XYZ file of C-alpha atoms in Angstrom:
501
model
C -84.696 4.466 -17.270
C -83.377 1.205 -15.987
C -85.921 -1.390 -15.535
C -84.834 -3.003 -11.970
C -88.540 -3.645 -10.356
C -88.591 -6.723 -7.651
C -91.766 -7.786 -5.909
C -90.318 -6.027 -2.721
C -89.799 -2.663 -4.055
C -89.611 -0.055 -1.712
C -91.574 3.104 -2.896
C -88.769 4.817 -0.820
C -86.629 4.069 -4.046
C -88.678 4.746 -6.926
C -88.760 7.966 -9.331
C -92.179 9.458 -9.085
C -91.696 10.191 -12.994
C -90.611 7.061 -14.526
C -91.744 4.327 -11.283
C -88.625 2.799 -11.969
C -85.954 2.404 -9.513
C -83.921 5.142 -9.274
C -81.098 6.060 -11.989
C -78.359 8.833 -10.662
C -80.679 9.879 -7.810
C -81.055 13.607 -7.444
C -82.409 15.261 -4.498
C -84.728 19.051 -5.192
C -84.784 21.747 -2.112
C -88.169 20.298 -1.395
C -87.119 17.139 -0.992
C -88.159 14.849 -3.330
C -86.170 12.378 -5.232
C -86.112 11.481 -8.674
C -83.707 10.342 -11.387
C -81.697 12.890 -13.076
C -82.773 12.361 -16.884
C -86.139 12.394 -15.787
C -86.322 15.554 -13.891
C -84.170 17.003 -16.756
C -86.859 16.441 -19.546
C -89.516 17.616 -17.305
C -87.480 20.851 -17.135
C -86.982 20.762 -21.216
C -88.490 23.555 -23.093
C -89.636 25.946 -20.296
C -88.762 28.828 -18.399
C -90.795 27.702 -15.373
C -89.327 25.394 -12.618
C -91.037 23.489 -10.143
C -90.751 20.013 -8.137
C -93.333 17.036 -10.174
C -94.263 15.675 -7.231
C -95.703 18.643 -4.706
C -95.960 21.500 -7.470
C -93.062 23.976 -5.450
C -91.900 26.759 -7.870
C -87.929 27.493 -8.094
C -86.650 30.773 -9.119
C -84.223 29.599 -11.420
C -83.419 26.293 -12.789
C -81.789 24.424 -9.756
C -78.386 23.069 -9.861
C -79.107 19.205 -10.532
C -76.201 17.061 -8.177
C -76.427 13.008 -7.420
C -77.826 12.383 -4.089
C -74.352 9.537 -3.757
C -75.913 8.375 -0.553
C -79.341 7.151 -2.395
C -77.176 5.636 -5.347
C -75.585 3.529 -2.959
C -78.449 2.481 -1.476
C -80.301 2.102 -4.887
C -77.144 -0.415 -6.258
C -77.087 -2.107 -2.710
C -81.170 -2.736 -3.166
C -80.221 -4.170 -6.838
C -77.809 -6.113 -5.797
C -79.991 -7.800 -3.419
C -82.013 -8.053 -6.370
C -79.593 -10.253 -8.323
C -78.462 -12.267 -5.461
C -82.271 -14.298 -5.020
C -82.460 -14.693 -8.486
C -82.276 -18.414 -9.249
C -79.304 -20.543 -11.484
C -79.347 -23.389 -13.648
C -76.229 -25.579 -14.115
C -75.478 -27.768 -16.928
C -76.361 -31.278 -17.179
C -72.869 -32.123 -18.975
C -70.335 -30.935 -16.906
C -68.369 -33.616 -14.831
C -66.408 -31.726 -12.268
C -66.726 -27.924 -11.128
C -70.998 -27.149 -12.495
C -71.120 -24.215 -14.794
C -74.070 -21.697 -14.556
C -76.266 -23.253 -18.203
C -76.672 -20.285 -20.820
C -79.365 -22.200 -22.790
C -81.746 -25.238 -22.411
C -82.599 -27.648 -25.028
C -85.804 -29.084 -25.226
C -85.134 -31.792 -28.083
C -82.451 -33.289 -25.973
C -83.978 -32.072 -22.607
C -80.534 -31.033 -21.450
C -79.253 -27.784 -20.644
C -75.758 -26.528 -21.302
C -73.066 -24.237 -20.565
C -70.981 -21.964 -23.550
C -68.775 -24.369 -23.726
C -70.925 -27.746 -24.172
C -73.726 -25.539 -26.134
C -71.094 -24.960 -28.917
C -71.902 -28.461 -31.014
C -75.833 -27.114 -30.751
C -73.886 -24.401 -32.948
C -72.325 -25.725 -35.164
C -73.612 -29.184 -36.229
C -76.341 -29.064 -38.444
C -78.051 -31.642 -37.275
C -78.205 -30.128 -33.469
C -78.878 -26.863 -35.037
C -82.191 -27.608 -35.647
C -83.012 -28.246 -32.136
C -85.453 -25.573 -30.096
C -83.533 -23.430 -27.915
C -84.639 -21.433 -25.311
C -82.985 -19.974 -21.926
C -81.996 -22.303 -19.221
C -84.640 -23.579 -17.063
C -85.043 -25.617 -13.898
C -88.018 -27.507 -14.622
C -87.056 -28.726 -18.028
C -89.782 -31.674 -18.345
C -92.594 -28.664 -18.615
C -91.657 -27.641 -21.589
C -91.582 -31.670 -23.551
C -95.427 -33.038 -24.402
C -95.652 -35.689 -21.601
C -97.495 -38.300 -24.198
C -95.182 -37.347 -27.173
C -91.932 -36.742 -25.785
C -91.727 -33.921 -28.277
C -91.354 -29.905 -27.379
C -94.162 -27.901 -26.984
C -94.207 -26.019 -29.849
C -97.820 -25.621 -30.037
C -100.486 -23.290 -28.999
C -104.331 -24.974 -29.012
C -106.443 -21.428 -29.243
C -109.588 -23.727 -29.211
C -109.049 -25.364 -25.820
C -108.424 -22.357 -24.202
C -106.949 -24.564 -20.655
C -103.739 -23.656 -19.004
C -102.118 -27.064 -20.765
C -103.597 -25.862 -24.424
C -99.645 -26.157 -25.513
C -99.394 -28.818 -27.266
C -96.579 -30.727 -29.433
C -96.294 -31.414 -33.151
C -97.432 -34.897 -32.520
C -100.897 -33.740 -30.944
C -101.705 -31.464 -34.026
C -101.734 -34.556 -35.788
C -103.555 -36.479 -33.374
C -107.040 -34.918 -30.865
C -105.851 -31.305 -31.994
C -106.053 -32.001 -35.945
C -109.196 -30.084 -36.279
C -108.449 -27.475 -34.050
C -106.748 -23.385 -34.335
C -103.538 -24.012 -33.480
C -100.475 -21.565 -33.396
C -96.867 -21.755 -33.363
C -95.983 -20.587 -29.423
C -94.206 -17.926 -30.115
C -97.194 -16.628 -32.001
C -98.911 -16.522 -28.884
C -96.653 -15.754 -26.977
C -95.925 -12.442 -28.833
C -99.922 -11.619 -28.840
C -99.828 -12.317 -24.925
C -96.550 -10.316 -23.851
C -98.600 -7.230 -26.116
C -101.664 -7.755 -24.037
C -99.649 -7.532 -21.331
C -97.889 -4.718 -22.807
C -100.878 -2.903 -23.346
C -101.996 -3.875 -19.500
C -98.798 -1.771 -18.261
C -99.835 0.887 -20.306
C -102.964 1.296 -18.835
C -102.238 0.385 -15.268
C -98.854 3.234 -15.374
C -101.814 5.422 -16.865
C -104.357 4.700 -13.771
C -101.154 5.172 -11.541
C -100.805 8.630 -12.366
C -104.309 9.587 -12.497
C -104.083 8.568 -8.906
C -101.175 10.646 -8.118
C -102.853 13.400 -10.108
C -105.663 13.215 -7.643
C -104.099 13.426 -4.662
C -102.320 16.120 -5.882
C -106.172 17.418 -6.568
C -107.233 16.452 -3.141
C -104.490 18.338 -1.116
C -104.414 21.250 -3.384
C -108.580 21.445 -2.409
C -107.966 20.988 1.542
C -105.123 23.773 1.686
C -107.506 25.804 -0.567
C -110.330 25.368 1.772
C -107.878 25.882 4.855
C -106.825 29.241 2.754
C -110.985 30.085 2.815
C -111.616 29.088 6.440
C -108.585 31.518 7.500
C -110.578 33.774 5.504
C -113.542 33.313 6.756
C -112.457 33.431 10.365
C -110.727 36.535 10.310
C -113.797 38.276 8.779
C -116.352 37.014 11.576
C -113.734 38.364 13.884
C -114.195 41.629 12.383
C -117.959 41.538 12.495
C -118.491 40.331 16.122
C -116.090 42.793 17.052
C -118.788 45.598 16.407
C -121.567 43.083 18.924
C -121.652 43.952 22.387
C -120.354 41.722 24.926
C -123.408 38.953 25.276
C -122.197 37.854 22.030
C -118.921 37.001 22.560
C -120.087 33.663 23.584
C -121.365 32.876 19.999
C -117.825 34.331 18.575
C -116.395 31.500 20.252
C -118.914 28.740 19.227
C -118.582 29.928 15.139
C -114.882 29.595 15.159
C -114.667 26.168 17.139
C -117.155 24.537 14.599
C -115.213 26.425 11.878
C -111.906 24.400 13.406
C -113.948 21.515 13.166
C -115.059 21.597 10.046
C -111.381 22.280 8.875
C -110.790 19.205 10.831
C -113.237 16.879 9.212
C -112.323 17.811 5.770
C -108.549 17.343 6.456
C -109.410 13.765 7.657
C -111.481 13.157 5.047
C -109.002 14.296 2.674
C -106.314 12.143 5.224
C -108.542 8.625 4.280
C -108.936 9.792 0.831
C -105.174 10.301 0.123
C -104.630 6.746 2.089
C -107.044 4.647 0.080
C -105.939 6.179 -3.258
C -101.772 5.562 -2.284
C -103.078 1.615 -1.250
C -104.521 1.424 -4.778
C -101.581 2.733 -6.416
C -99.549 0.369 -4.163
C -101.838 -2.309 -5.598
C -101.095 -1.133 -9.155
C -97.597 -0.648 -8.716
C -97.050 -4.488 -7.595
C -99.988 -5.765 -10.735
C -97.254 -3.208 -12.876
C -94.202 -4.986 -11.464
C -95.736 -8.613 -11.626
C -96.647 -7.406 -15.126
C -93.253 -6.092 -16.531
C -91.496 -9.618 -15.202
C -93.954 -11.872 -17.032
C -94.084 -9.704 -19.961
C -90.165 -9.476 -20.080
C -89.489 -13.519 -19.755
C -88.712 -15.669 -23.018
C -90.424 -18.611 -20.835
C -93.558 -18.848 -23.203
C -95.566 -21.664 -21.343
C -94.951 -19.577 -18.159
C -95.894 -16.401 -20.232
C -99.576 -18.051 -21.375
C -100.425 -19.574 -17.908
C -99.793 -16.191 -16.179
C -101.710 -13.839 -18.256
C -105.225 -15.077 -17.706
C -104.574 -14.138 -14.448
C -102.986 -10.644 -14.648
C -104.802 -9.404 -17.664
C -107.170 -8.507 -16.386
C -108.245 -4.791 -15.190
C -107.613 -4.637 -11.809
C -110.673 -3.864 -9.556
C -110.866 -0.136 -8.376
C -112.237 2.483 -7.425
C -113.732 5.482 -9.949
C -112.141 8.143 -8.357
C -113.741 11.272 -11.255
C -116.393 12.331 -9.258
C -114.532 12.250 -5.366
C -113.606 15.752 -4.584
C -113.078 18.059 -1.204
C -115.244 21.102 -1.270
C -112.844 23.604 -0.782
C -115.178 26.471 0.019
C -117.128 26.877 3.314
C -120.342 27.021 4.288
C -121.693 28.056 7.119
C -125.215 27.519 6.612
C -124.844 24.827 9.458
C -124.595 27.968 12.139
C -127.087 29.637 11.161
C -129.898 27.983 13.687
C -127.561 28.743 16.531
C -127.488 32.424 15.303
C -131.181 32.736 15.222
C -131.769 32.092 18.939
C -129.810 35.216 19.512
C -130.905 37.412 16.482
C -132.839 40.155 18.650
C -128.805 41.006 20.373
C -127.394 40.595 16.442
C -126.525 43.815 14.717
C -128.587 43.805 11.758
C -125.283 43.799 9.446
C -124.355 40.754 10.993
C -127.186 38.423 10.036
C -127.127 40.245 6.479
C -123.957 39.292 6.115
C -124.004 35.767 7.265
C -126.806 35.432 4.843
C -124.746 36.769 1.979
C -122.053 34.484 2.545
C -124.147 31.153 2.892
C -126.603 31.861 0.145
C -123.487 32.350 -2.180
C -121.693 29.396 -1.091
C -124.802 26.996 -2.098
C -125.382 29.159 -5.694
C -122.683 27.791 -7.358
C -124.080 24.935 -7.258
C -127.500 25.941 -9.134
C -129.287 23.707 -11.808
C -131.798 24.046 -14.310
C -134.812 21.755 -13.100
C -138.104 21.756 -15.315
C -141.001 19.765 -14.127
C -141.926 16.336 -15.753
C -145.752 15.826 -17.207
C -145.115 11.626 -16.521
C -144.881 12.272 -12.776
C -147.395 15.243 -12.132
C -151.226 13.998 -10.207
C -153.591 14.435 -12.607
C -155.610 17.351 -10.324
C -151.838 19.582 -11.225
C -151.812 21.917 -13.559
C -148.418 22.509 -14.872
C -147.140 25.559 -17.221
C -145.562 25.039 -20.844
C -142.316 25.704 -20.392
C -142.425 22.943 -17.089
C -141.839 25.830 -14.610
C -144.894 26.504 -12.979
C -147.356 23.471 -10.905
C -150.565 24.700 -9.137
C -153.511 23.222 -8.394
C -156.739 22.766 -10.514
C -160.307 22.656 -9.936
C -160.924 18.968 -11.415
C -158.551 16.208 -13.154
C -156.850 16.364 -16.451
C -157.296 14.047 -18.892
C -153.654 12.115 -18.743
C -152.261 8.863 -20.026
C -151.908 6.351 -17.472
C -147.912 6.263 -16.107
C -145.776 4.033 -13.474
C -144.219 7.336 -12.595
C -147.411 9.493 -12.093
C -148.062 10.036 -8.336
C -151.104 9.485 -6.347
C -150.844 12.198 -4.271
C -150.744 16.065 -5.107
C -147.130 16.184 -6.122
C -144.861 16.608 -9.086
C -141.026 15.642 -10.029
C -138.492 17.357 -11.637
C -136.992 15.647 -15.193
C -133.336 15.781 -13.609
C -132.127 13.404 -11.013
C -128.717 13.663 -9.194
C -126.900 11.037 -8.135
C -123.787 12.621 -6.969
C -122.515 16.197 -6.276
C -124.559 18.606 -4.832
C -127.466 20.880 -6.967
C -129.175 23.767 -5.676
C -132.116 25.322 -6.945
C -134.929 28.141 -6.115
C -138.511 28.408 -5.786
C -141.040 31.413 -5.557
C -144.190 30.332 -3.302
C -145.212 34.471 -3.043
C -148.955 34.613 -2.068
C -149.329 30.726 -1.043
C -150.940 29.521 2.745
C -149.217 25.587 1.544
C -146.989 24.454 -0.010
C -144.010 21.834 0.462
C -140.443 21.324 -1.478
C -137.710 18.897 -1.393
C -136.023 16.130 -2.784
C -137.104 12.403 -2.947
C -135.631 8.790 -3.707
C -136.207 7.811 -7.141
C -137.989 4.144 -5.864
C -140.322 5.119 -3.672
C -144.067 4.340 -4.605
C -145.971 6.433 -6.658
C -149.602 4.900 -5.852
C -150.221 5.090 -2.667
C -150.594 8.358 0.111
C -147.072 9.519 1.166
C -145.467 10.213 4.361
C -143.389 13.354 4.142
C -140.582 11.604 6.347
C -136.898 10.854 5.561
C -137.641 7.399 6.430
C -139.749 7.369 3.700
C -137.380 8.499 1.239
C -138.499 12.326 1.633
C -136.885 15.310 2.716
C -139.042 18.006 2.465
C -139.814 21.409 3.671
C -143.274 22.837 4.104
C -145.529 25.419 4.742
C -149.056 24.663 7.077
C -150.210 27.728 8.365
C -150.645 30.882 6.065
C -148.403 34.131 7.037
C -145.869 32.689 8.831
C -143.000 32.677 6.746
C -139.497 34.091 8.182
C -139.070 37.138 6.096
C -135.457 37.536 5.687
C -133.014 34.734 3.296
C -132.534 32.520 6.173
C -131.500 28.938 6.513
C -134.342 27.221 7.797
C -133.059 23.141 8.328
C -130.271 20.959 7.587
C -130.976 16.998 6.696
C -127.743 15.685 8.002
C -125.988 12.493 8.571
C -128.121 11.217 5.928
C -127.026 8.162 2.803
C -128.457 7.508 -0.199
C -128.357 4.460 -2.843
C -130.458 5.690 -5.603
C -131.057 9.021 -7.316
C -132.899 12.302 -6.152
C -135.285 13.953 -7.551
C -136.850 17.793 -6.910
C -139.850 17.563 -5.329
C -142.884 20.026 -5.291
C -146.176 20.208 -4.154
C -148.632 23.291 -4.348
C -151.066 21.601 -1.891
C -155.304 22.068 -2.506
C -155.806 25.598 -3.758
C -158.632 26.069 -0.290
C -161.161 27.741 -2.611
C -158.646 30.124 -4.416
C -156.541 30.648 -1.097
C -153.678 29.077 -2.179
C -154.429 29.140 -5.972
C -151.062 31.288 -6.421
C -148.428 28.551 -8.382
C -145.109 27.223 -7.026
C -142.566 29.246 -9.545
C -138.635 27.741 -10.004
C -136.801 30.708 -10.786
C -133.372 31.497 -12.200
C -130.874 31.605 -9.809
C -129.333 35.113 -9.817
């Protein structure tokens, strides 16, 4: 494709494919616009058509014809283009100025074809250093030698480290120096390479947003789903619950809502980013493309560099719902539920937090030295004096243990038997908060536990007990468990972290 970037490009104008400006525009039934050769190699080799940019299937391989109307526009946008671009005239010329072909930087003129032609053919003036025409002439001739710069000073490492024959001989006679265009050439492939990586961290962006609106319309696919099947199930309840019908599906809508917008800032910062890159790509391309060498070297410390952004790997939608968040409201009017209802609601919002199961085993560096734990680190209960353990940062005062695994992002989910215990407590916990001293079971803390006080009452069904919401976090989490005092063999019975099934 034709390489045509300006600083102003219009995205409007670019092939999605190539990020050039467009080259015989063609326009797909979806559509999106992208060059013809481009969109023709994508469709090379397959029997399966579809648009690059929104994934839309064809039945058969469409009929490709130039969008004329974007190719003028395209050419007009060029055009423009050309026009701002700057002109040099030659310094020999008497009357009408012709537009200088080349600059000279032993005679520190710079010449038209016709007044460049002794520079090519007189031996003498052949030996002179050539390079395009320039405006500012007197930047490229050392300023204390009066020679060209011709010079690179690798040991200086300043934007004025080009330096003339002269000043090899003189301060830079000890130092690594290079011929410029031996620089140069290592500079334009850094830059090269730069291009390389910032087209690459372009499409990874455009991959992702793919990603994050093929999650929302999945999850939008699942809420329809789910909607339609509460319908169903209240439409068994008798009339007093009608009311509650209402309340699921509204905070269904919302939680659609949420996640669209969420998805809707997501999709915003990511297409800023890749505006970022795109401009860094363009600024990029024109340096790496010029023969102006000094103006090469000065620019590249500069746009080198990675640009700063955002690790986008881990940033997804959750495209399932969960409706574990209900489930409180639902309680209050469990005694006018069909039982099949709150079975089902169960079902659904234990499954939709399974997935998401780990395999925790309890670390010996953290446990209170009054815990007994089990060999294979699944089992904690309390004992009737303290072990014999190695002093540890990590080791808690109080009657508590830590998993080995901490989570810093995502979600984990795991299970725990506490059959036959009158206490108990489970949770998750910040990774800094202090070990050796009594703990206060609080989020403010840096805990979010549930726990047990009073023997017997347990709810007997797989219900959703509490949600910690609106809640942020800077550090890892960590499992938490405590078995409590084992009350003279009352609550001897061990806390048990059990397969997820």
């Amino acid at each position: 494709m034709a390489s045509s970037s300006g600083p102003e490009l219009n995205e409007e104008l670019q092939c999605s494919i190539c990020l050039e400006v467009f080259t015989d525009p063609v326009t797909t039934s979806c559509g999106h616009n992208f060059c013809r050769t481009c969109l023709s190699k994508c469709w090379t080799d397959t029997q399966t058509y579809f648009c690059p940019f929104c994934k839309e299937r064809f039945s058969r391989r469409p009929d490709l014809k130039i969008n004329s109307t974007l190719r003028e526009v395209v050419q007009h946008f060029k055009e423009k283009l050309n026009l701002g671009e700057s002109k040099v005239f030659c310094d020999i010329c008497n009357k009408r100025k012709q537009i200088a072909v080349k600059s000279c930087l032993m005679c520190q003129s710079s010449y038209c074809d016709d007044h460049l032609e002794p520079h090519l053919r007189v031996p003498r003036l052949k030996k002179h250093t050539l390079i395009n025409a320039v405006e500012n002439l007197e930047d490229y001739i050392c300023q204390k030698h009066e020679r060209p710069l011709e010079m690179f000073c690798r040991d200086d490492q300043t934007p004025w480290t080009c330096i003339c024959l002269s000043c090899t001989e003189g301060e830079h006679r000890t130092h690594n120096t290079v011929p410029i265009e031996e620089e140069s050439q290592e500079k334009k492939d850094q830059l090269v390479q730069r291009q390389t990586d910032i087209h690459q961290m372009i499409q990874d962006r455009m991959k992702k947003i793919q990603e994050i609106k093929h999650s929302v319309e999945l999850r939008k696919r699942n809420t329809e789903k789910e909607k339609s099947s509460s319908v169903e199930l209240f439409n068994d309840l008798i009339r007093s619950i009608e009311r509650c019908q209402s309340e699921l599906l509204k905070m269904m809508e919302e939680q659609q809502k949420e996640a669209e917008k969420q998805a809707e800032d997501l999709i915003k910062e990511l297409q800023q980013e890749i505006t970022e890159l795109k401009k860094r790509n363009t600024e990029l391309e024109q340096i790496s493309c010029t023969d102006d060498h000094l103006h090469l070297i000065q620019m590249c410390s500069s746009l080198s560099s990675r640009p700063h952004t955002k690790n986008w790997t881990e940033i997804r939608i959750d495209s399932d719902v969960n409706v574990n968040s209900l489930k409180r409201a639902l309680t209050q009017l469990k005694k006018t539920l069909h039982g099949k209802l709150n079975e089902k609601l169960s079902q659904t919002g234990l499954k939709s937090v399974q997935k998401f199961a780990v395999d925790v085993t309890l670390d010996p560096d953290t446990v209170n030295p009054s815990l007994i734990l089990s060999d294979d680190g699944k089992q904690v209960s309390h004992g009737d004096i303290n072990q014999d353990v190695p002093e540890n940062p990590k080791r808690f005062e109080s009657l508590c243990v830590l998993a080995k695994e901490g989570f810093s992002s995502g979600r984990f989910y795991f299970e725990v038997q506490v059959k036959g215990k009158t206490n108990w407590g489970l949770g998750v916990i910040r990774e800094s908060i202090n070990r050796k001293v009594k703990i206060t079971l609080t989020p403010e803390k840096g805990y979010w536990t549930v726990f047990l006080r009073k023997e017997n009452q347990y709810i007997d069904s797989r219900s959703h007990i509490y949600s910690f919401t609106g809640q942020t976090f800077t550090d890892k989490l960590y499992p938490f468990f405590s078995p409590y005092p084992n009350d003279k063999g009352k609550n001897s019975n061990p806390l048990i972290i059990t397969p997820v099934s």
